Amino acid sequence: MKNIDKHIAIRQLALLMLLTLLCVVNGRASVKLPALISDGMVLQRDTELKLWGWASAGESIEISFLNKSYKTTADANGKWEVTLPSQKAGGPYQMQINDISINDILIGDVWLCSGQSNMETLISRVLDLYKDEVSQINNPYIRYLKTPLKYNFTGASDDINGGSWKSATPENILDFSAVAYFFAKDLYDKYKVPIGLLNSSVGGSPIEAWLSQDALKQFPTNLQVAQQFAQPGYIDSIRAEEKKITEQWYATLNQNDKGISNWFKNDLDTSDWGTISLPGYWADKGIGNINGSFWFRKEFEVPASMVGKPAVLRLGCIVDSDSAYINGQFVGTTSYQYPPRIYTIPLGLLHEGKNSVTVRVINSIGKGGFVVDKPYRIVVGDEFIDLTGNWNYKVGAEMAVLRPQTFFQYKPMGLYNAMIAPLLNYPIKGIIWYQGESNTSQPAEYSTLLTALINDWRIKWNRTDLPFIIAQLPNFMQPKENPSESNWAMLRESQLKALALPSTGMAVNIDLGEWNDIHPLNKKDVGHRLALIAMRIAYGDNKIISSAPIYKSMVVEGNKIILSFTEIGNGFASTEKLKGFAIAGEDKQFVWADAKIEGDKVIVWSDKVKNPVAVRYAWADNPEGANLRNKEGLPSSPFRTDNW
């Protein structure tokens, strides 16, 4: 009996050894790495590097990099991490983690690029300004990874679960963030160090979505919302209800739309259609604030010189969604209001003489129409046909307002958990932040929120001096004739207040916006201004003038107010007449003011205010014409001396 037991024990031991061997052989392939640690990655120079991942519990992990080996063992939960010594800039290199080869690794500077849609905006969307320059881009030492849109309310995610490193080559560049690329280009051109860009941004996201649970403890209302969305089944119940409502709305719309089967056809009789001048909103054209579907149609003449050549239909921006047809043939569609409509017309579709363009517009809430001061034309090479002016129109189906769907990614904490927490092991050089548009309804609170975010992210990355650089909101909306209150100005002030924290900077952009577009095209100058600040606070280049003078204090002398500034640098640019200043007395009624530069001071006055007590500068949604700037051409930040 003992011999039998002995033989069984030997067989069991042999089997265990075989299984162990198989685990070792196959287990190497079972190692899982986060998406960040992959081909083409950029690792932060001059700091310890943490590598991490997952494997079978107890599995041995061996890393080979730059002729050195590093070993560890996965813990009981299958997690492992290894710390590598700091490295100098260079590459490309290869790394081996068990059986996984990671190729084309660079060591340089890694920047987190976060915020909302103006940080997301792609190179492809700004080609109207940079087409020639973009066509020449080919820099394998600038790398870019866009984290996929995800949210999580139940806890911090351990991986972004998607995305890959891309080089700034002709094949990839159109999918780079425009601000991030131009920022990186300036840094690379100056320092010749590889630049890695981690773009973790989401269009429309408010700042509270990027705060951790720890940071949200300062904001109990937001924390309560986050906890509500963490409840099991809560999101699914909302999604199911809204899906049903939305599907029913569109089904009813399409069923009732009288033109859905034939109003796009080329030979349509439109003699009973109305006439409207476009661009513009139909509610402003005497039609009424109608929701539902509208059909618009215009005939145009094509000369022989434009026939048989590549052609593009430009339809500016449309609120909200559209489908476009040329001569009865579908050429493109866009599902929401912001993107520019640029539709390729199939070769041969245009013919000499009379042609037609038809656009079906669906608007579910608010004012629908065609945004003014945008291009509406058919373009063939250097020739174009203007499509502005009179169009025929007809209502397809009038509908009740459709309640907007819940954007779960906008709720507090969700984006932090899914799109920031998984990055915290990855050392970075600094952060550029372009966000705030979605918080302009409560601009005063933004100062506290932004301060909390900066402090929290620094704690999470374990770097109290982590550079944090803000893109101040640009000018937007119609300029006002007289001085007035402004939520956008107040939010810019909240952004300015964040500079009280060390290792922070702010790019002022009040001259780079567009009154009719919350996504202005000029992203190159934004990136350039962010890079100037990075050169100073992250790279220690104190000779760089990265900011125009910033308001410091005021004194009243008679009927004048004398303003003092910090960040004087080389001083103010001389100008014939300063614009953008307003002054008020104790009645708090601001009027436009005269202003002049005297050395490093600005003197402000108005004959209408004998006893002034306060000054405001560029205090507007769109401070058109405000021109206080330094000799390097950088604009001064909007400010106010009052706290009214």
Coordinates of C-alpha atoms in Angstrom, one line a residue, residues 270-278 285 287 296-297 389-394:
T270 CA -40.7 73.4 -56.0
S271 CA -43.2 76.0 -57.2
D272 CA -45.2 75.6 -53.9
W273 CA -42.1 76.0 -51.7
G274 CA -41.3 79.1 -49.7
T275 CA -38.2 81.3 -50.1
I276 CA -35.6 82.0 -47.4
S277 CA -32.3 83.8 -47.5
L278 CA -29.5 81.7 -46.2
K285 CA -36.5 84.6 -40.8
I287 CA -40.8 81.1 -40.1
F296 CA -33.8 73.4 -48.5
R297 CA -33.1 73.5 -52.2
G389 CA -28.8 84.0 -50.9
N390 CA -32.3 82.8 -51.7
W391 CA -33.2 79.1 -51.3
N392 CA -36.5 77.3 -51.6
Y393 CA -37.7 75.6 -48.4
K394 CA -40.5 73.4 -47.1

